[in-house]
Amino acid sequence: MPCWPVCRVSCAMPGGVFNVSDMAPVELHPLYYLHNFEVLCDTVEAQYGDLLTAQELQFLQDFRACEDAARGLFVRLTSRRGTWFRPEKLNYPELTENLTVPLEQLASRGLVSFTADPGLELLLELCLKGELLQLFADILAPDARKLRKPELAEQLLQLALDSEEVNRRWQDWYTHSVIEVHGPAVVEVLQLLFFGNRRQSLTDFVLSDLGVASYESYALDRRYRLFASRAQVDEYLQAAVLREQFYNLLEQDDVEAMVALVALLPVTRSSHTPQQQRWDKLRNRLGRQLERYQQPAAALRAYAGSHMHPARERSVRLLESQGELEQALELCDSMAMDPWCEAEMDFQRRKSVQLARKNGAAVTLLKPPVPISERLVLAPTERRVEEAAAAHYRQHWQWVGHVENSMVNALFGLALWEQIFAEVAGAFVNPFQSAPLDMYSGTFYRTRRSAIDARLDELAQADLAAVLLASYDAHFGISNRWVSWRGIEREMIATAAQIIPVTHLIAMWRRILFDPQANRSGLPDLLALDPEHGYCMIEVKGPGDQLQLNQKRWLRYFSEQDIPVKVAWVSWHDA
DNA sequence: ACCCATCACGCATAT
DNA sequence: ATCGTTAAAG
DNA sequence: ATATGCGTGATGCTTTAACGA
Ligand SMILES: [Mn+2]
Ligand SMILES: [Mn+2]
């Protein structure tokens, strides 16, 4: 472990979470979740009040009218799975011992409702297996106890008991009413508006407070709005609904419905907006699944509306396998005219040659330079092949690490820290981001071009190791999409920055800048460093493993830039 | 980084 | 009773 | 043999409680 650099808030350490200043465990306020939710509500209302529906505004009013215990309970319930609960099972001593009063209050505001007759399907979820056996003991076979719960549930459903019967049994046994929370839909909208996405949640507040994750303290300009209109909010939610539908159909292997789903997707223009990319991603996923279902026509329809790789690649393959060589070639040509990314360009080159051959033409593809290769025969080991190879190379190199993408990415993140977190309008919309919103889009470099170019020029002249270590120390522990703090040691950064020529690093960083999404992976397994021999990157391949396409692209680039790299093909000694 | 992305693995195919 | 899996919670 | 495509599985805050088997 390196010594404790300046760490702004707190750091996660093995054995628990501690505040750096006093090393005592972080204590949260007993009602931390309520406070977090209220911050969320207040922020959203201030920033997006005009986009909220009457129902959503009414919710805020109802919620705020409740006492602490009721509000806290509501937040507790909405952060749990499902919407139905048995009140006698709830236990939140930090609110009150008896939750009757808070529940009544929530009910009076319409935030929860009571039901004495939930019906069999719900009971199957709300009851433990033992309780179900007890409830229906007299009508179940004596060996029902041996069934698993899902099978038991199935059996009970097949008994086709009428609802009167079910409710009578239930009410004889259970003296309370079960409750349903009415909130998740509104809460979902509020969370979406607060975070700008659906995957972050109140958990992010907690992890931040606990110091499990800490975030750069960029300024949030709440005047900038990610959603300009209610229609945009609804479109986001609609895309989420359809995506969920897709995953449901996938679970049930419902081919028909999935074919029909294609027609429900909107036809979007290539606008490079995040929303359009969400639609495209769904189209690609749907298309891929339809291919697996042997539905090429539907798959082609799904891909046809997508502006995201690999939609055209998949389409060409489909057309080819259907014998539509003309159309396949045509699509290849449009890919050649206006390729979406390097991966697509590579594919197009290979496929065009293949297709032309199929049509009888005599064409040859220029073979890319073969990377320097060597064969290693190593003693069989339990460890991963990369580790075994690293051990071998340590005979000649002072330091060899299995770093994969983590080293080059970390150096990228450290070198361009200030530019990544630069206050560009609309880049940051919530306090828990590890990168600007446009980090992976082509605009990242374009909108920060002069700052990034200046920084790279500066680094070319500077004592690189010193500058990168200063960045490491200044930002240690802060979430950055490019820097995995667990994976990189300070010493390692220092050595790498001293030995690798800055021109080589800048060349790699520029390739990342060219397409940050695609080029953050595919880097070689090993980095070997030595004060005498310099450095070398080594991609290790065990028996049966082949170079991946993104690895080949990096290797090609390294060869163009005269960056030292090789591929080690490992086989094992006979025992 | 929107139920992700990433890597290596193991298998089946085509050349 | 005990163990593995999953949800809840900090 | 070699290349290529495809699907799969582990991994990603940690600790504790509840549940099913
Ligand atoms: Mn690797
Ligand atoms: Mn490898």
XYZ file of C-alpha atoms (C1' of nucleotides) and ligand atoms in Angstrom:
623
model
C 0.000 0.000 0.000
C 1.299 3.420 -0.823
C 1.372 5.980 1.943
C -1.733 8.122 2.311
C -1.775 10.729 -0.351
C -4.134 13.648 -0.163
C -7.491 11.955 -0.222
C -10.431 14.278 -0.274
C -13.104 12.446 1.584
C -12.362 8.906 2.548
C -10.973 5.704 1.201
C -12.073 2.118 1.141
C -9.611 -0.149 2.850
C -9.426 -3.868 3.360
C -11.395 -4.798 6.443
C -14.012 -2.114 6.231
C -14.715 1.449 5.396
C -12.910 4.120 7.303
C -12.720 7.825 7.230
C -9.206 8.811 6.389
C -8.822 11.586 8.890
C -9.534 9.582 12.022
C -9.694 6.017 10.674
C -12.977 5.387 12.475
C -15.834 3.590 10.750
C -18.212 5.987 9.017
C -21.487 6.370 10.889
C -24.564 7.328 8.915
C -27.500 9.198 10.382
C -30.258 6.690 11.310
C -32.533 8.287 8.717
C -29.857 8.629 6.059
C -32.050 7.068 3.364
C -34.862 9.529 4.024
C -32.506 12.494 3.885
C -31.022 11.270 0.637
C -34.418 10.813 -0.928
C -35.474 14.290 0.142
C -32.380 15.804 -1.407
C -33.292 13.956 -4.571
C -36.879 15.212 -4.539
C -35.911 18.798 -3.825
C -33.288 18.833 -6.547
C -35.621 17.406 -9.135
C -38.428 19.753 -8.237
C -36.149 22.769 -8.494
C -34.571 21.680 -11.739
C -37.420 19.954 -13.508
C -40.577 21.127 -11.740
C -42.101 22.264 -15.011
C -41.668 18.819 -16.579
C -43.439 16.961 -13.793
C -46.980 15.741 -14.286
C -49.819 16.771 -11.999
C -49.661 13.315 -10.484
C -45.954 13.623 -9.758
C -46.378 17.060 -8.189
C -49.232 15.699 -6.123
C -46.984 12.907 -4.945
C -44.400 15.398 -3.691
C -47.109 17.242 -1.811
C -48.538 14.084 -0.248
C -45.147 12.759 0.681
C -44.053 15.975 2.321
C -47.272 16.166 4.316
C -46.347 12.976 6.173
C -44.405 12.688 9.429
C -40.803 11.514 9.524
C -41.676 7.916 10.351
C -44.170 7.674 7.505
C -41.824 9.282 5.000
C -38.999 7.051 6.129
C -41.162 3.982 5.831
C -42.187 4.974 2.337
C -38.557 5.263 1.271
C -37.747 1.929 2.903
C -40.592 0.238 1.081
C -39.823 1.722 -2.316
C -36.231 0.615 -2.057
C -37.282 -2.978 -1.580
C -38.158 -5.567 -4.156
C -41.798 -5.685 -5.257
C -44.680 -3.550 -4.067
C -46.586 -5.899 -1.719
C -45.626 -6.456 1.910
C -46.865 -7.978 5.124
C -46.775 -5.167 7.688
C -46.148 -7.442 10.668
C -42.897 -8.501 9.019
C -41.575 -4.975 8.665
C -38.991 -4.027 11.236
C -37.548 -0.528 11.240
C -36.731 0.357 14.839
C -35.102 3.635 13.766
C -38.571 4.819 12.665
C -40.853 3.513 15.417
C -41.443 0.188 17.126
C -44.981 0.000 15.841
C -45.522 1.035 12.259
C -49.318 1.165 12.428
C -49.554 4.935 12.662
C -47.081 5.680 9.845
C -48.870 3.161 7.656
C -52.222 4.772 8.347
C -50.763 8.113 7.463
C -49.336 6.848 4.177
C -52.678 5.235 3.409
C -54.556 8.452 4.079
C -52.375 10.138 1.459
C -52.838 7.313 -0.996
C -49.192 6.269 -0.863
C -50.026 2.783 0.341
C -53.229 0.753 0.429
C -54.436 -2.154 2.544
C -55.933 -5.346 1.221
C -57.478 -8.108 3.298
C -57.906 -10.439 0.308
C -54.749 -10.459 -1.767
C -55.595 -13.531 -3.844
C -53.649 -16.715 -4.363
C -50.974 -15.486 -6.755
C -49.817 -12.791 -4.365
C -49.997 -15.111 -1.384
C -47.588 -17.435 -3.110
C -45.037 -14.621 -2.977
C -45.947 -13.189 0.386
C -45.946 -16.469 2.280
C -43.127 -18.736 3.223
C -43.302 -22.274 1.983
C -44.149 -23.508 5.481
C -47.046 -21.099 5.729
C -48.493 -22.247 2.425
C -48.354 -25.850 3.575
C -50.133 -24.879 6.748
C -52.786 -22.806 4.957
C -53.693 -25.530 2.521
C -52.740 -28.581 4.549
C -56.047 -30.372 4.149
C -56.212 -30.155 0.356
C -52.580 -30.823 -0.469
C -51.131 -34.268 -0.942
C -49.293 -35.399 2.199
C -45.969 -35.418 0.364
C -46.357 -31.777 -0.749
C -43.721 -30.882 1.839
C -41.117 -32.474 -0.377
C -41.888 -30.238 -3.339
C -39.810 -27.194 -4.033
C -41.602 -23.931 -3.520
C -42.114 -23.127 -7.235
C -43.631 -26.590 -7.768
C -45.792 -26.241 -4.728
C -47.020 -22.920 -6.069
C -47.727 -24.511 -9.405
C -49.747 -27.246 -7.733
C -51.789 -24.771 -5.728
C -52.587 -22.778 -8.851
C -53.713 -25.912 -10.604
C -56.157 -26.672 -7.834
C -58.107 -23.706 -9.228
C -59.511 -22.747 -5.865
C -62.147 -20.059 -6.099
C -61.116 -16.732 -4.605
C -63.756 -16.915 -1.828
C -62.184 -20.097 -0.605
C -58.648 -18.697 -0.720
C -59.614 -15.519 1.111
C -61.545 -17.379 3.781
C -58.545 -19.550 4.578
C -56.233 -16.545 4.486
C -58.371 -14.355 6.734
C -58.853 -17.154 9.249
C -55.136 -17.453 9.574
C -53.950 -13.884 9.069
C -55.378 -11.065 11.121
C -53.659 -8.109 9.404
C -54.063 -6.636 5.968
C -51.263 -6.811 3.438
C -50.106 -3.519 1.979
C -49.213 -2.255 -1.453
C -46.916 0.733 -1.983
C -47.953 3.150 -4.676
C -44.826 4.950 -5.518
C -42.296 3.079 -7.563
C -43.495 4.567 -10.865
C -43.203 8.146 -9.647
C -39.986 7.439 -7.770
C -38.562 6.011 -10.955
C -39.244 9.261 -12.806
C -37.719 11.313 -10.002
C -34.609 9.144 -9.968
C -34.291 9.333 -13.729
C -34.429 13.115 -13.593
C -31.946 13.308 -10.748
C -29.333 10.953 -12.130
C -29.998 11.284 -15.840
C -30.076 7.499 -16.117
C -31.943 4.548 -14.720
C -29.134 2.506 -13.317
C -28.043 4.811 -10.533
C -30.119 5.001 -7.381
C -30.144 5.977 -3.716
C -27.383 3.422 -3.267
C -25.023 5.873 -4.916
C -25.638 8.367 -2.113
C -24.787 5.735 0.468
C -21.690 4.448 -1.243
C -20.495 8.007 -1.532
C -21.240 8.807 2.124
C -19.529 5.626 3.234
C -16.500 6.463 1.158
C -16.773 3.272 -0.863
C -16.796 5.559 -3.873
C -15.737 9.163 -3.946
C -16.313 11.545 -6.769
C -14.564 14.479 -8.338
C -16.049 17.724 -7.114
C -17.002 19.198 -10.438
C -19.500 22.041 -10.466
C -23.043 21.061 -11.326
C -24.818 23.613 -13.417
C -28.445 22.831 -12.719
C -29.532 25.327 -15.337
C -28.395 22.880 -17.967
C -31.004 20.180 -18.388
C -30.410 16.761 -19.844
C -34.121 16.543 -20.641
C -35.453 19.548 -22.495
C -39.078 18.445 -22.566
C -41.461 15.976 -21.030
C -41.531 14.175 -24.354
C -37.839 13.351 -23.926
C -38.446 11.975 -20.459
C -41.278 9.846 -21.735
C -39.188 8.602 -24.633
C -36.517 7.466 -22.217
C -39.101 5.660 -20.123
C -40.696 4.149 -23.206
C -37.343 2.784 -24.328
C -36.891 1.292 -20.883
C -40.282 -0.374 -21.075
C -39.506 -1.927 -24.433
C -36.096 -3.047 -23.287
C -37.694 -4.704 -20.294
C -40.213 -6.307 -22.592
C -37.355 -7.629 -24.673
C -35.741 -9.275 -21.665
C -39.039 -10.756 -20.567
C -39.614 -12.264 -23.998
C -36.063 -13.530 -23.993
C -36.690 -15.351 -20.741
C -39.790 -16.989 -22.158
C -38.231 -17.645 -25.566
C -41.292 -16.025 -27.126
C -40.218 -15.805 -30.764
C -43.508 -14.512 -32.150
C -43.709 -11.643 -29.708
C -40.102 -10.766 -30.287
C -40.665 -10.528 -34.022
C -43.610 -8.257 -33.287
C -41.467 -6.134 -30.991
C -39.392 -4.939 -33.949
C -42.374 -3.041 -35.314
C -42.846 -1.241 -32.001
C -39.451 0.417 -32.151
C -39.486 3.959 -33.478
C -37.641 4.866 -36.642
C -34.994 7.360 -35.569
C -32.689 9.549 -37.574
C -28.975 9.215 -37.108
C -28.642 12.005 -34.582
C -25.861 10.713 -32.318
C -27.967 11.630 -29.318
C -27.814 9.382 -26.269
C -31.471 8.547 -26.756
C -30.907 7.435 -30.295
C -28.013 5.273 -29.166
C -30.273 3.640 -26.603
C -32.734 2.744 -29.338
C -29.943 1.485 -31.553
C -28.490 -0.663 -28.815
C -31.895 -2.230 -28.287
C -32.279 -2.785 -32.020
C -28.925 -4.524 -32.200
C -29.676 -6.726 -29.250
C -33.086 -7.591 -30.590
C -31.689 -8.318 -34.026
C -29.031 -10.577 -32.568
C -31.592 -12.564 -30.647
C -33.820 -12.857 -33.717
C -30.855 -14.319 -35.566
C -30.578 -16.966 -32.893
C -34.269 -17.646 -33.320
C -33.745 -18.212 -37.057
C -35.758 -15.115 -37.976
C -33.446 -13.456 -40.516
C -36.099 -11.200 -42.039
C -37.128 -9.766 -38.695
C -33.488 -9.438 -37.663
C -32.761 -7.466 -40.818
C -35.685 -5.162 -40.055
C -34.332 -4.583 -36.553
C -30.838 -3.811 -37.846
C -32.112 -1.627 -40.671
C -33.206 1.078 -38.225
C -29.973 1.003 -36.246
C -27.101 3.438 -36.687
C -24.760 1.581 -34.401
C -22.129 -1.051 -35.047
C -22.510 -4.003 -35.579
C -25.892 -3.531 -37.248
C -24.514 -3.346 -40.783
C -22.017 -6.148 -40.197
C -24.755 -8.445 -38.982
C -26.927 -7.418 -41.921
C -24.219 -8.273 -44.417
C -23.738 -11.674 -42.836
C -27.459 -12.322 -42.912
C -27.779 -11.247 -46.535
C -24.845 -13.408 -47.464
C -26.233 -16.484 -45.760
C -29.519 -15.890 -47.542
C -27.723 -15.808 -50.867
C -28.416 -12.115 -51.419
C -24.872 -11.399 -52.584
C -25.828 -8.291 -54.519
C -27.411 -6.644 -51.523
C -24.596 -7.783 -49.264
C -22.016 -6.207 -51.560
C -24.068 -3.043 -51.819
C -24.174 -2.703 -48.054
C -20.442 -3.383 -47.914
C -19.936 -0.539 -50.333
C -21.899 1.887 -48.221
C -19.829 0.776 -45.252
C -16.697 1.514 -47.249
C -18.002 4.963 -48.172
C -18.869 5.938 -44.623
C -17.560 3.527 -42.012
C -18.975 3.903 -38.507
C -15.845 2.687 -36.761
C -12.597 0.849 -37.321
C -14.131 -2.497 -36.518
C -16.653 -1.998 -39.261
C -13.980 -0.920 -41.714
C -11.948 -4.053 -40.956
C -14.973 -6.227 -41.452
C -15.894 -4.533 -44.684
C -12.421 -5.057 -46.134
C -12.391 -8.744 -45.332
C -15.949 -9.349 -46.432
C -15.788 -7.398 -49.674
C -12.919 -9.585 -50.823
C -14.767 -12.752 -49.829
C -17.928 -11.659 -51.587
C -16.086 -10.619 -54.736
C -14.462 -14.070 -54.803
C -17.836 -15.683 -54.439
C -18.848 -13.708 -57.503
C -15.878 -15.141 -59.342
C -13.482 -12.213 -59.190
C -9.811 -12.797 -58.440
C -9.001 -10.434 -55.600
C -6.513 -10.601 -52.782
C -6.496 -8.874 -49.455
C -3.286 -7.264 -48.348
C -2.188 -9.188 -45.295
C -1.556 -6.965 -42.308
C 1.954 -7.101 -40.863
C 2.440 -10.166 -38.700
C 3.260 -9.130 -35.147
C 6.491 -10.389 -33.657
C 5.685 -13.794 -32.233
C 7.440 -16.294 -30.078
C 6.556 -19.681 -28.770
C 6.914 -20.483 -25.097
C 6.888 -23.981 -23.688
C 6.178 -23.707 -19.992
C 5.681 -26.091 -17.108
C 1.985 -26.796 -16.475
C 0.595 -24.745 -13.621
C -2.581 -23.992 -11.738
C -2.148 -20.298 -12.338
C -3.459 -18.422 -15.319
C -1.390 -18.613 -18.441
C -0.639 -14.871 -18.260
C 0.913 -15.325 -14.821
C 3.004 -18.234 -15.983
C 4.248 -16.221 -18.944
C 4.928 -13.225 -16.696
C 7.049 -15.417 -14.435
C 9.011 -16.531 -17.484
C 9.647 -12.984 -18.680
C 10.764 -11.856 -15.255
C 13.996 -13.712 -15.951
C 14.890 -10.952 -18.395
C 12.821 -7.987 -17.316
C 13.053 -6.362 -13.930
C 9.308 -5.817 -13.677
C 6.562 -7.680 -15.506
C 2.887 -7.110 -14.705
C -0.334 -8.638 -15.923
C -1.999 -5.314 -16.604
C -4.270 -5.829 -19.650
C -5.980 -2.497 -20.328
C -5.569 -1.121 -16.840
C -2.136 0.452 -17.243
C -2.587 2.421 -20.450
C -6.100 3.436 -19.434
C -4.924 4.568 -16.020
C -2.099 6.602 -17.518
C -4.638 8.139 -19.897
C -6.956 9.026 -17.028
C -4.166 10.471 -14.909
C -2.652 12.445 -17.761
C -5.933 14.003 -18.869
C -7.671 14.209 -15.488
C -8.388 17.917 -15.651
C -9.645 17.691 -19.224
C -11.894 14.729 -18.443
C -13.500 16.605 -15.575
C -13.388 19.988 -17.256
C -16.568 21.960 -16.833
C -18.097 21.579 -20.239
C -21.754 22.566 -20.444
C -23.974 19.587 -19.811
C -21.149 17.149 -19.167
C -22.104 16.557 -15.545
C -25.679 16.189 -14.374
C -25.380 14.458 -10.994
C -22.766 14.354 -8.228
C -21.849 10.703 -8.780
C -20.243 10.574 -12.208
C -16.898 8.989 -12.973
C -16.729 10.650 -16.390
C -18.529 13.320 -18.401
C -21.647 12.239 -20.251
C -19.901 12.426 -23.597
C -16.826 10.460 -22.505
C -17.436 7.704 -25.044
C -18.791 9.791 -27.853
C -16.742 11.249 -30.641
C -17.463 14.709 -29.315
C -15.336 14.231 -26.210
C -12.133 15.110 -27.981
C -13.659 17.620 -30.370
C -15.244 19.774 -27.676
C -12.054 19.801 -25.582
C -9.614 19.790 -28.432
C -7.480 22.810 -27.605
C -7.247 21.930 -23.923
C -6.300 18.334 -24.671
C -3.783 19.248 -27.355
C -2.197 21.780 -25.033
C -2.017 19.227 -22.245
C -0.401 16.621 -24.469
C 2.146 19.170 -25.705
C 2.890 20.082 -22.120
C 3.370 16.435 -21.169
C 5.694 15.895 -24.115
C 8.082 18.452 -22.598
C 7.586 17.656 -18.937
C 9.067 15.194 -16.475
C 6.269 12.769 -17.194
C 6.736 10.564 -14.146
C 6.572 13.550 -11.852
C 3.453 14.941 -13.480
C 1.594 11.641 -13.493
C 2.525 10.909 -9.887
C 1.309 14.345 -8.906
C -1.986 13.524 -10.581
C -2.047 10.153 -8.822
C -1.510 11.741 -5.424
C -3.939 14.577 -5.993
C -6.776 12.352 -7.124
C -6.137 9.081 -5.314
C -9.356 7.174 -4.694
C -11.618 9.397 -6.777
C -13.758 7.558 -9.284
C -12.536 7.915 -12.825
C -13.787 5.701 -15.621
C -10.213 5.209 -16.792
C -8.469 4.640 -13.498
C -9.020 1.467 -11.542
C -7.327 2.396 -8.281
C -7.250 -1.182 -7.088
C -5.296 -2.342 -10.076
C -2.524 0.198 -10.141
C 0.203 0.837 -7.634
C 1.987 4.116 -7.343
C 5.363 2.504 -7.860
C 4.134 0.900 -11.062
C 2.989 4.231 -12.489
C 6.315 5.782 -11.607
C 8.354 3.076 -13.291
C 6.169 2.937 -16.384
C 6.241 6.700 -16.829
C 10.007 6.764 -16.482
C 10.710 4.001 -18.945
C 8.062 4.276 -21.676
C 8.917 7.107 -24.099
C 6.383 9.890 -23.821
C 5.937 9.913 -27.590
C 4.755 6.308 -27.420
C 2.314 7.063 -24.618
C 0.906 10.037 -26.446
C 0.454 7.911 -29.537
C -1.556 5.405 -27.514
C -3.599 8.124 -25.846
C -4.394 9.659 -29.200
C -5.718 6.364 -30.421
C -7.922 6.213 -27.332
C -9.103 9.761 -27.978
C -9.982 8.798 -31.540
C -12.554 6.290 -30.244
C -12.553 6.131 -26.448
C -15.268 3.493 -26.306
C -13.704 1.030 -28.718
C -10.065 1.589 -27.845
C -10.188 1.252 -24.097
C -9.828 -2.493 -24.552
C -7.683 -4.857 -26.555
C -4.359 -3.872 -25.026
C -1.816 -6.635 -24.420
C -1.797 -8.762 -21.287
C 1.688 -8.022 -20.013
C 3.812 -4.953 -19.590
C 7.509 -5.625 -19.127
C 9.773 -2.877 -17.814
C 13.506 -2.772 -17.321
C 15.927 0.088 -16.763
C 18.314 -1.407 -19.319
C 16.101 -3.049 -21.918
C 13.367 -0.445 -21.888
C 9.897 -1.867 -22.204
C 7.758 -4.288 -24.148
C 4.112 -5.215 -24.200
C 3.269 -8.875 -24.598
C -0.014 -10.497 -25.522
C -0.136 -14.043 -24.139
C -2.056 -16.736 -25.932
C -2.631 -20.129 -24.367
C -3.389 -23.240 -26.408
C -6.616 -22.726 -28.363
C -6.800 -18.996 -27.746
C -6.612 -16.598 -30.699
C -6.016 -12.900 -31.159
C -9.242 -10.936 -30.915
C -10.069 -8.333 -33.516
C -9.585 -5.362 -31.176
C -6.233 -6.844 -30.105
C -5.215 -7.081 -33.747
C -6.074 -3.439 -34.312
C -3.914 -2.348 -31.401
C -1.083 -4.591 -32.646
C -1.342 -3.046 -36.090
C -1.190 0.417 -34.586
C 1.798 -0.497 -32.429
C 3.640 -1.720 -35.477
C 2.867 1.513 -37.361
C 4.122 3.550 -34.422
C 7.188 1.374 -33.759
C 5.941 0.554 -30.295
C 7.528 -2.637 -28.962
C 5.066 -5.495 -28.664
C 4.990 -9.223 -29.243
C 2.688 -12.187 -29.029
C 3.696 -15.151 -26.905
C 2.110 -18.440 -27.948
C 2.247 -20.692 -24.908
C 2.100 -24.445 -24.848
C 2.657 -26.742 -21.889
C 5.413 -29.226 -21.175
C 4.402 -32.856 -21.155
C 3.970 -34.007 -17.588
C -22.239 3.246 -18.722
C -28.432 2.295 -19.206
C -29.802 -6.331 -18.026
C -22.886 -3.716 -18.700
C -18.590 -4.584 -20.713
C -14.693 -7.290 -20.848
C -11.777 -11.249 -21.222
C -10.620 -16.016 -21.920
C -12.460 -20.361 -22.684
C -14.320 -24.219 -25.479
C -16.668 -25.670 -29.263
C -18.201 -25.872 -34.124
C -17.359 -24.593 -38.587
C -14.959 -23.120 -43.035
C -10.693 -22.635 -45.632
C -28.926 -28.272 11.752
C -26.487 -26.463 8.154
C -25.364 -24.713 3.867
C -25.779 -21.900 -0.423
C -28.275 -18.273 -2.565
C -30.388 -13.912 -2.590
C -32.110 -9.670 -0.725
C -31.418 -5.888 2.362
C -28.774 -2.505 4.408
C -24.838 0.534 5.593
C -3.310 -26.807 -39.407
C -5.281 -22.263 -39.158
C -8.730 -18.916 -38.976
C -13.250 -17.465 -37.715
C -17.649 -17.205 -35.393
C -20.487 -18.219 -31.583
C -22.015 -18.933 -26.907
C -20.619 -19.148 -21.943
C -19.014 -17.753 -17.443
C -16.717 -14.836 -14.054
C -16.086 -10.138 -12.523
C -17.580 -5.579 -10.752
C -18.724 -1.791 -2.692
C -18.946 -5.288 1.889
C -21.443 -7.461 5.518
C -25.567 -9.513 7.445
C -30.191 -11.595 7.461
C -33.721 -14.450 5.482
C -35.154 -18.222 3.017
C -35.350 -22.682 0.793
C -33.522 -27.172 0.279
Mn -5.911 -10.889 -21.789
Mn -4.129 -13.117 -23.797
